[in-house]
mmCIF file of C-alpha atoms in Angstrom:
data_model
loop_
_atom_site.group_PDB
_atom_site.id
_atom_site.type_symbol
_atom_site.label_atom_id
_atom_site.label_comp_id
_atom_site.label_asym_id
_atom_site.label_seq_id
_atom_site.Cartn_x
_atom_site.Cartn_y
_atom_site.Cartn_z
ATOM 1 C CA MET A 1 -6.800 20.457 -8.370
ATOM 2 C CA PRO A 2 -3.716 19.376 -10.259
ATOM 3 C CA TYR A 3 -0.461 20.590 -8.384
ATOM 4 C CA VAL A 4 1.684 23.230 -10.234
ATOM 5 C CA ALA A 5 4.945 24.018 -8.416
ATOM 6 C CA SER A 6 5.859 27.583 -7.444
ATOM 7 C CA SER A 7 7.797 29.500 -10.139
ATOM 8 C CA LYS A 8 9.904 31.060 -7.246
ATOM 9 C CA ARG A 9 10.946 27.760 -5.725
ATOM 10 C CA TYR A 10 14.564 28.031 -6.008
ATOM 11 C CA THR A 11 14.832 32.169 -4.981
ATOM 12 C CA GLU A 12 15.431 31.669 -1.276
ATOM 13 C CA MET A 13 16.958 28.088 -0.820
ATOM 14 C CA GLU A 14 20.837 27.618 -0.739
ATOM 15 C CA TYR A 15 22.327 24.471 -2.280
ATOM 16 C CA ARG A 16 25.686 22.985 -1.285
ATOM 17 C CA LEU A 17 27.879 20.693 -3.432
ATOM 18 C CA CYS A 18 27.820 17.202 -1.790
ATOM 19 C CA GLY A 19 31.386 16.245 -1.235
ATOM 20 C CA ARG A 20 33.762 15.991 -4.265
ATOM 21 C CA SER A 21 30.810 15.563 -6.404
ATOM 22 C CA GLY A 22 28.738 17.879 -8.875
ATOM 23 C CA LEU A 23 25.533 17.121 -6.824
ATOM 24 C CA ARG A 24 23.983 20.068 -4.737
ATOM 25 C CA LEU A 25 21.657 19.242 -1.749
ATOM 26 C CA PRO A 26 19.479 21.983 -0.324
ATOM 27 C CA LEU A 27 20.524 23.005 3.115
ATOM 28 C CA ILE A 28 17.188 21.761 4.562
ATOM 29 C CA SER A 29 16.128 18.527 3.396
ATOM 30 C CA LEU A 30 12.769 16.572 4.353
ATOM 31 C CA GLY A 31 12.715 13.093 6.105
ATOM 32 C CA LEU A 32 9.751 11.085 5.852
ATOM 33 C CA TRP A 33 10.301 8.804 9.014
ATOM 34 C CA HIS A 34 7.406 8.832 11.506
ATOM 35 C CA ASN A 35 4.931 11.168 10.037
ATOM 36 C CA PHE A 36 4.154 9.466 6.643
ATOM 37 C CA GLY A 37 2.952 6.119 7.775
ATOM 38 C CA ASP A 38 -0.775 4.544 7.323
ATOM 39 C CA ASN A 39 -1.571 6.409 10.577
ATOM 40 C CA LYS A 40 -1.110 9.858 9.345
ATOM 41 C CA SER A 41 -3.721 12.055 7.280
ATOM 42 C CA PHE A 42 -2.884 11.615 3.231
ATOM 43 C CA ASP A 43 -3.798 15.194 2.539
ATOM 44 C CA ASN A 44 -1.523 16.570 5.190
ATOM 45 C CA CYS A 45 1.575 14.606 3.917
ATOM 46 C CA GLN A 46 0.805 15.637 0.435
ATOM 47 C CA ALA A 47 0.410 19.280 1.409
ATOM 48 C CA MET A 48 3.798 19.040 3.291
ATOM 49 C CA VAL A 49 5.593 17.637 0.431
ATOM 50 C CA ARG A 50 4.135 20.265 -1.926
ATOM 51 C CA HIS A 51 4.929 23.017 0.421
ATOM 52 C CA ALA A 52 8.412 21.934 0.822
ATOM 53 C CA PHE A 53 9.298 21.681 -3.048
ATOM 54 C CA ASP A 54 7.672 25.069 -3.260
ATOM 55 C CA LEU A 55 10.131 26.262 -0.791
ATOM 56 C CA GLY A 56 13.129 24.739 -2.819
ATOM 57 C CA ILE A 57 13.375 21.609 -0.690
ATOM 58 C CA THR A 58 14.371 19.210 -3.519
ATOM 59 C CA HIS A 59 15.782 16.297 -1.436
ATOM 60 C CA PHE A 60 13.215 13.801 0.068
ATOM 61 C CA ASP A 61 14.794 11.073 2.356
ATOM 62 C CA LEU A 62 13.231 7.744 3.022
ATOM 63 C CA ALA A 63 14.139 4.248 4.072
ATOM 64 C CA ASN A 64 12.581 0.898 3.476
ATOM 65 C CA ASN A 65 11.266 0.556 7.032
ATOM 66 C CA TYR A 66 9.727 3.962 7.318
ATOM 67 C CA GLY A 67 6.134 4.166 8.414
ATOM 68 C CA PRO A 68 4.427 2.792 10.431
ATOM 69 C CA PRO A 69 4.078 -0.002 9.337
ATOM 70 C CA PRO A 70 7.391 -0.589 7.522
ATOM 71 C CA GLY A 71 6.815 0.121 3.908
ATOM 72 C CA SER A 72 4.020 2.723 4.098
ATOM 73 C CA ALA A 73 6.137 5.779 3.886
ATOM 74 C CA GLU A 74 7.482 4.874 0.643
ATOM 75 C CA THR A 75 4.041 3.698 -0.560
ATOM 76 C CA ARG A 76 2.560 7.062 0.433
ATOM 77 C CA PHE A 77 5.342 9.019 -1.236
ATOM 78 C CA GLY A 78 4.903 7.215 -4.275
ATOM 79 C CA GLN A 79 1.295 7.882 -4.355
ATOM 80 C CA ILE A 80 2.277 11.614 -3.912
ATOM 81 C CA LEU A 81 4.951 11.427 -6.679
ATOM 82 C CA GLN A 82 2.325 9.789 -9.080
ATOM 83 C CA ARG A 83 -0.349 12.299 -8.347
ATOM 84 C CA ASP A 84 1.705 15.649 -8.330
ATOM 85 C CA PHE A 85 5.499 15.310 -9.183
ATOM 86 C CA LEU A 86 5.926 13.150 -12.261
ATOM 87 C CA PRO A 87 6.495 16.462 -14.459
ATOM 88 C CA TYR A 88 9.291 17.431 -11.620
ATOM 89 C CA ARG A 89 11.024 14.029 -11.058
ATOM 90 C CA ASP A 90 14.334 15.364 -12.698
ATOM 91 C CA GLU A 91 14.588 18.128 -10.057
ATOM 92 C CA MET A 92 14.135 15.883 -7.130
ATOM 93 C CA ILE A 93 16.425 14.064 -5.120
ATOM 94 C CA ILE A 94 15.029 10.813 -3.715
ATOM 95 C CA SER A 95 17.021 8.706 -1.452
ATOM 96 C CA SER A 96 16.069 5.634 0.467
ATOM 97 C CA LYS A 97 18.088 2.911 2.697
ATOM 98 C CA ALA A 98 18.384 -0.633 3.842
ATOM 99 C CA GLY A 99 19.738 -2.119 6.939
ATOM 100 C CA PHE A 100 17.265 -2.460 9.425
ATOM 101 C CA THR A 101 14.689 -5.347 9.788
ATOM 102 C CA MET A 102 12.323 -5.176 7.082
ATOM 103 C CA TRP A 103 10.729 -8.667 6.655
ATOM 104 C CA ASP A 104 10.914 -11.972 8.537
ATOM 105 C CA GLY A 105 13.584 -14.701 7.810
ATOM 106 C CA PRO A 106 17.376 -14.541 7.254
ATOM 107 C CA TYR A 107 17.216 -12.115 4.134
ATOM 108 C CA GLY A 108 15.297 -9.307 5.678
ATOM 109 C CA ASP A 109 17.871 -7.392 7.595
ATOM 110 C CA TRP A 110 21.394 -6.275 7.829
ATOM 111 C CA GLY A 111 23.829 -5.979 4.867
ATOM 112 C CA SER A 112 23.983 -8.696 2.502
ATOM 113 C CA LYS A 113 24.022 -8.630 -1.193
ATOM 114 C CA LYS A 114 20.537 -10.618 -1.239
ATOM 115 C CA TYR A 115 18.562 -8.261 1.184
ATOM 116 C CA LEU A 116 20.010 -4.757 -0.306
ATOM 117 C CA VAL A 117 19.292 -5.605 -3.640
ATOM 118 C CA ALA A 118 15.980 -7.251 -2.793
ATOM 119 C CA SER A 119 15.125 -4.457 -0.683
ATOM 120 C CA LEU A 120 15.609 -1.818 -3.060
ATOM 121 C CA ASN A 121 13.555 -3.784 -5.898
ATOM 122 C CA GLN A 122 10.723 -3.292 -3.284
ATOM 123 C CA SER A 123 11.225 0.088 -2.613
ATOM 124 C CA LEU A 124 11.375 1.166 -6.239
ATOM 125 C CA LYS A 125 8.138 -0.814 -6.729
ATOM 126 C CA ARG A 126 6.353 1.192 -3.855
ATOM 127 C CA MET A 127 7.362 4.355 -5.159
ATOM 128 C CA GLY A 128 6.729 3.713 -8.678
ATOM 129 C CA LEU A 129 10.156 4.576 -9.672
ATOM 130 C CA ASP A 130 13.070 3.099 -11.873
ATOM 131 C CA TYR A 131 15.772 4.551 -9.672
ATOM 132 C CA VAL A 132 16.663 6.363 -6.479
ATOM 133 C CA ASP A 133 19.025 9.322 -6.624
ATOM 134 C CA ILE A 134 20.666 8.013 -3.327
ATOM 135 C CA PHE A 135 20.580 4.677 -2.017
ATOM 136 C CA TYR A 136 22.259 3.961 1.682
ATOM 137 C CA HIS A 137 23.531 0.993 3.793
ATOM 138 C CA HIS A 138 21.539 2.037 6.914
ATOM 139 C CA ARG A 139 23.901 0.722 9.453
ATOM 140 C CA PRO A 140 26.927 -1.508 9.714
ATOM 141 C CA ASP A 141 26.465 -5.372 9.702
ATOM 142 C CA PRO A 142 28.669 -7.160 12.042
ATOM 143 C CA ASP A 143 28.555 -10.446 10.276
ATOM 144 C CA THR A 144 28.387 -9.725 6.593
ATOM 145 C CA PRO A 145 32.158 -8.689 4.940
ATOM 146 C CA LEU A 146 32.117 -5.075 4.325
ATOM 147 C CA GLU A 147 33.346 -6.072 0.917
ATOM 148 C CA GLU A 148 30.072 -7.688 0.270
ATOM 149 C CA THR A 149 28.008 -4.977 1.321
ATOM 150 C CA MET A 150 30.120 -2.274 -0.741
ATOM 151 C CA ALA A 151 29.877 -4.411 -3.521
ATOM 152 C CA ALA A 152 26.246 -4.691 -3.252
ATOM 153 C CA LEU A 153 25.931 -0.755 -3.612
ATOM 154 C CA ASP A 154 28.292 -0.798 -6.575
ATOM 155 C CA LEU A 155 26.162 -3.471 -8.225
ATOM 156 C CA ILE A 156 23.066 -1.219 -7.641
ATOM 157 C CA VAL A 157 24.664 1.451 -9.363
ATOM 158 C CA ARG A 158 25.813 -0.244 -12.215
ATOM 159 C CA GLN A 159 22.339 -1.729 -12.611
ATOM 160 C CA GLY A 160 20.877 1.727 -12.786
ATOM 161 C CA LYS A 161 18.832 1.445 -9.868
ATOM 162 C CA ALA A 162 20.637 4.438 -8.116
ATOM 163 C CA LEU A 163 22.441 7.117 -9.252
ATOM 164 C CA TYR A 164 24.808 7.543 -5.954
ATOM 165 C CA VAL A 165 25.309 5.592 -2.971
ATOM 166 C CA GLY A 166 25.983 6.347 0.621
ATOM 167 C CA ILE A 167 26.345 4.898 4.323
ATOM 168 C CA SER A 168 24.571 5.987 7.602
ATOM 169 C CA ASN A 169 25.312 5.157 11.241
ATOM 170 C CA TYR A 170 28.821 4.014 10.286
ATOM 171 C CA PRO A 171 31.641 4.953 12.993
ATOM 172 C CA ALA A 172 34.747 6.806 11.697
ATOM 173 C CA ASP A 173 36.878 3.553 11.296
ATOM 174 C CA LEU A 174 34.370 1.701 9.098
ATOM 175 C CA ALA A 175 33.396 4.460 7.338
ATOM 176 C CA LYS A 176 36.856 5.157 6.133
ATOM 177 C CA GLU A 177 37.160 1.546 5.142
ATOM 178 C CA ALA A 178 33.913 1.439 3.318
ATOM 179 C CA ILE A 179 34.839 4.555 1.513
ATOM 180 C CA GLY A 180 38.023 2.988 0.384
ATOM 181 C CA ILE A 181 36.364 -0.132 -0.859
ATOM 182 C CA LEU A 182 33.802 1.978 -2.952
ATOM 183 C CA THR A 183 36.450 3.887 -4.236
ATOM 184 C CA GLU A 184 38.515 0.915 -5.429
ATOM 185 C CA LEU A 185 35.245 -0.644 -6.995
ATOM 186 C CA GLY A 186 34.694 2.856 -9.106
ATOM 187 C CA THR A 187 31.583 3.785 -7.426
ATOM 188 C CA PRO A 188 32.496 6.601 -4.828
ATOM 189 C CA CYS A 189 30.563 7.136 -1.617
ATOM 190 C CA LEU A 190 28.621 10.312 -2.043
ATOM 191 C CA ILE A 191 27.465 10.845 1.448
ATOM 192 C CA HIS A 192 27.331 9.746 5.089
ATOM 193 C CA GLN A 193 24.200 10.108 7.111
ATOM 194 C CA PRO A 194 25.281 10.428 10.913
ATOM 195 C CA LYS A 195 22.995 11.236 13.876
ATOM 196 C CA TYR A 196 24.117 14.685 14.748
ATOM 197 C CA SER A 197 22.934 17.510 16.969
ATOM 198 C CA MET A 198 23.967 20.005 19.747
ATOM 199 C CA LEU A 199 23.247 17.069 21.974
ATOM 200 C CA GLU A 200 25.044 14.299 19.984
ATOM 201 C CA ARG A 201 28.209 15.454 18.841
ATOM 202 C CA THR A 202 29.814 11.786 18.423
ATOM 203 C CA PRO A 203 30.613 12.598 14.653
ATOM 204 C CA GLU A 204 33.075 15.300 15.730
ATOM 205 C CA GLU A 205 35.236 12.631 17.145
ATOM 206 C CA GLY A 206 36.891 11.575 13.925
ATOM 207 C CA LEU A 207 33.939 10.966 11.614
ATOM 208 C CA PHE A 208 33.898 14.451 9.989
ATOM 209 C CA ASP A 209 37.705 14.397 9.544
ATOM 210 C CA VAL A 210 37.376 11.255 7.686
ATOM 211 C CA LEU A 211 34.598 12.687 5.566
ATOM 212 C CA GLU A 212 36.761 15.800 4.712
ATOM 213 C CA GLU A 213 39.616 13.592 3.762
ATOM 214 C CA GLU A 214 37.718 11.506 1.512
ATOM 215 C CA GLY A 215 35.612 14.152 -0.167
ATOM 216 C CA VAL A 216 32.395 12.753 1.232
ATOM 217 C CA GLY A 217 29.398 14.823 2.111
ATOM 218 C CA SER A 218 27.330 14.561 5.164
ATOM 219 C CA ILE A 219 23.617 14.907 6.155
ATOM 220 C CA ALA A 220 22.678 15.196 9.635
ATOM 221 C CA TYR A 221 19.481 13.187 10.916
ATOM 222 C CA SER A 222 17.760 14.021 14.078
ATOM 223 C CA PRO A 223 19.329 17.589 14.052
ATOM 224 C CA LEU A 224 16.684 18.464 16.742
ATOM 225 C CA ALA A 225 17.327 15.531 19.048
ATOM 226 C CA GLY A 226 14.096 14.101 18.369
ATOM 227 C CA GLY A 227 12.343 17.451 19.297
ATOM 228 C CA ILE A 228 14.289 18.324 22.711
ATOM 229 C CA LEU A 229 15.977 21.121 20.947
ATOM 230 C CA THR A 230 12.541 23.006 20.247
ATOM 231 C CA ASP A 231 10.218 24.913 22.647
ATOM 232 C CA ARG A 232 8.235 21.821 23.244
ATOM 233 C CA TYR A 233 9.818 20.653 26.630
ATOM 234 C CA LEU A 234 10.573 24.069 28.091
ATOM 235 C CA ASN A 235 7.762 23.478 30.823
ATOM 236 C CA GLY A 236 7.769 19.732 31.078
ATOM 237 C CA ILE A 237 6.339 17.027 28.768
ATOM 238 C CA PRO A 238 3.182 17.795 27.055
ATOM 239 C CA ALA A 239 0.402 15.007 26.874
ATOM 240 C CA ASP A 240 0.448 14.992 23.107
ATOM 241 C CA SER A 241 4.358 15.395 22.711
ATOM 242 C CA ARG A 242 6.431 12.644 21.069
ATOM 243 C CA ALA A 243 8.008 12.046 24.545
ATOM 244 C CA ALA A 244 4.895 11.193 25.934
ATOM 245 C CA GLY A 245 3.972 8.524 23.521
ATOM 246 C CA ASN A 246 6.612 7.724 21.126
ATOM 247 C CA PRO A 247 9.532 5.038 22.024
ATOM 248 C CA SER A 248 11.839 7.005 19.738
ATOM 249 C CA LEU A 249 12.128 9.808 22.551
ATOM 250 C CA PRO A 250 11.562 8.227 25.724
ATOM 251 C CA PRO A 251 11.014 10.685 28.733
ATOM 252 C CA GLU A 252 14.065 9.425 30.670
ATOM 253 C CA ARG A 253 16.133 11.251 27.755
ATOM 254 C CA LEU A 254 14.644 14.483 29.131
ATOM 255 C CA THR A 255 16.761 14.766 32.146
ATOM 256 C CA SER A 256 16.642 17.764 34.360
ATOM 257 C CA ALA A 257 20.315 18.486 33.236
ATOM 258 C CA ILE A 258 19.032 18.326 29.557
ATOM 259 C CA LEU A 259 16.068 20.467 30.188
ATOM 260 C CA ALA A 260 18.443 23.150 31.933
ATOM 261 C CA LYS A 261 20.559 23.228 28.935
ATOM 262 C CA VAL A 262 17.537 23.482 26.637
ATOM 263 C CA LYS A 263 16.215 26.499 28.889
ATOM 264 C CA GLN A 264 19.811 28.217 28.517
ATOM 265 C CA LEU A 265 20.098 27.586 24.856
ATOM 266 C CA ASN A 266 16.507 29.038 24.326
ATOM 267 C CA GLU A 267 17.436 32.059 25.933
ATOM 268 C CA ILE A 268 20.376 32.636 23.402
ATOM 269 C CA ALA A 269 17.931 31.857 20.687
ATOM 270 C CA ALA A 270 15.526 34.633 21.981
ATOM 271 C CA LYS A 271 18.303 37.084 21.820
ATOM 272 C CA ARG A 272 18.962 36.228 18.248
ATOM 273 C CA ASP A 273 15.371 36.612 17.307
ATOM 274 C CA GLN A 274 14.963 33.024 16.648
ATOM 275 C CA LYS A 275 13.353 29.760 17.906
ATOM 276 C CA LEU A 276 15.370 27.188 19.682
ATOM 277 C CA SER A 277 14.946 24.777 16.750
ATOM 278 C CA GLN A 278 15.943 27.433 14.306
ATOM 279 C CA MET A 279 19.367 28.205 16.190
ATOM 280 C CA ALA A 280 19.997 24.395 16.669
ATOM 281 C CA LEU A 281 19.747 23.773 12.738
ATOM 282 C CA ALA A 282 21.829 27.009 12.018
ATOM 283 C CA TRP A 283 24.445 25.940 14.659
ATOM 284 C CA LEU A 284 24.875 22.783 12.442
ATOM 285 C CA LEU A 285 25.096 24.504 9.172
ATOM 286 C CA ARG A 286 27.476 27.260 10.438
ATOM 287 C CA HIS A 287 30.424 25.475 8.452
ATOM 288 C CA ASP A 288 30.159 23.532 5.355
ATOM 289 C CA ARG A 289 31.225 20.140 6.830
ATOM 290 C CA ILE A 290 27.408 19.585 6.832
ATOM 291 C CA THR A 291 25.972 19.583 3.458
ATOM 292 C CA SER A 292 22.470 19.329 4.671
ATOM 293 C CA VAL A 293 20.110 18.873 7.614
ATOM 294 C CA LEU A 294 17.181 16.442 7.764
ATOM 295 C CA ILE A 295 14.016 17.790 9.157
ATOM 296 C CA GLY A 296 11.086 15.856 10.314
ATOM 297 C CA ALA A 297 7.601 17.547 10.030
ATOM 298 C CA SER A 298 4.001 16.928 11.159
ATOM 299 C CA ARG A 299 2.918 20.055 9.664
ATOM 300 C CA ILE A 300 3.633 22.852 7.313
ATOM 301 C CA SER A 301 4.427 25.361 10.033
ATOM 302 C CA GLN A 302 7.404 23.351 11.184
ATOM 303 C CA ILE A 303 8.916 23.337 7.499
ATOM 304 C CA ASP A 304 8.293 27.028 7.365
ATOM 305 C CA ASP A 305 10.270 27.361 10.752
ATOM 306 C CA ALA A 306 13.203 25.298 9.291
ATOM 307 C CA ILE A 307 13.263 27.356 6.174
ATOM 308 C CA GLY A 308 13.399 30.482 8.473
ATOM 309 C CA ILE A 309 17.153 30.007 9.299
ATOM 310 C CA LEU A 310 18.194 30.943 6.046
ATOM 311 C CA LYS A 311 17.795 34.566 7.379
ATOM 312 C CA ASN A 312 20.091 34.133 10.160
ATOM 313 C CA ARG A 313 22.883 31.341 10.138
ATOM 314 C CA ASP A 314 25.543 33.662 11.209
ATOM 315 C CA PHE A 315 27.013 33.409 14.954
ATOM 316 C CA SER A 316 29.336 35.874 16.756
ATOM 317 C CA GLN A 317 32.161 34.317 18.539
ATOM 318 C CA GLU A 318 30.513 35.254 21.630
ATOM 319 C CA GLU A 319 27.495 33.517 20.894
ATOM 320 C CA LEU A 320 29.453 30.281 19.915
ATOM 321 C CA LYS A 321 31.607 30.218 23.121
ATOM 322 C CA SER A 322 28.262 30.597 25.278
ATOM 323 C CA ILE A 323 26.723 27.850 23.458
ATOM 324 C CA GLU A 324 29.825 25.711 24.013
ATOM 325 C CA LEU A 325 29.754 26.372 27.672
ATOM 326 C CA ILE A 326 26.161 25.382 28.019
ATOM 327 C CA LEU A 327 26.678 22.201 25.868
ATOM 328 C CA GLU A 328 29.916 21.041 28.029
ATOM 329 C CA SER A 329 28.111 21.969 31.405
#
């Protein structure tokens, strides 16, 4: 049956301007990392993208190496686009990245102009697109001059293969330098994608100050700390959980100290009539230094849970102090 988007898709979602640009991103964006590879059900992936769009999630985040295997998430998303979303392409923000290992040999990794341009060409082919809305350099390259990497991003925009560019995983000092180079080239940096959650607060140590000063947006990935900030691990490690079988969340990250914090945070969330995951997302979005948060999902109910934060994003000063005491303990 042909997909027809809900006529109510923009009624509940909130959108924030991204830095000093005219682009608005939804508070909740959908990342297609581990759950859109060849080992997942196509029907479930299609249903999640449809459902997310119906709820006003307009931003879908990918990278060249997402899968598994690498490239398969873009291929699958491209299939869904071609089947369902061609009439809605102009209502979607589609992003991709390059910077991690994608193919063997000297030109399939890091940050050279050769790699970034070739990788994006491959990504566009996999998704059946003429352009992406945002293209990121995925991580700093210690060997390629920053000027070359930023010049590649500038070239990509001038070629019409991306509307905007961004950076990801850059520390504050390198981010400031990269943003300055892009500004001089005439292709402003739109957005930075850092790893940020209640349990990973490194961006607070200077990065957010740089982004605010430079007028660059930010979108937090891993906002639930790989699933730790959910009710999944309140009573140990379930056999079917990510921590039981996925190298992105090794069991040693779930220390007794971390689990004790999670249980205390869960008690505060319960008093707010929220799930812990909802409170963790709301805490990130409590001020507008975060443009959007990137969630991952393996089923529709997880998308619904994330959207549920729109009903309660405010914190009392007492709640914020209690949360801070737990996180600092």
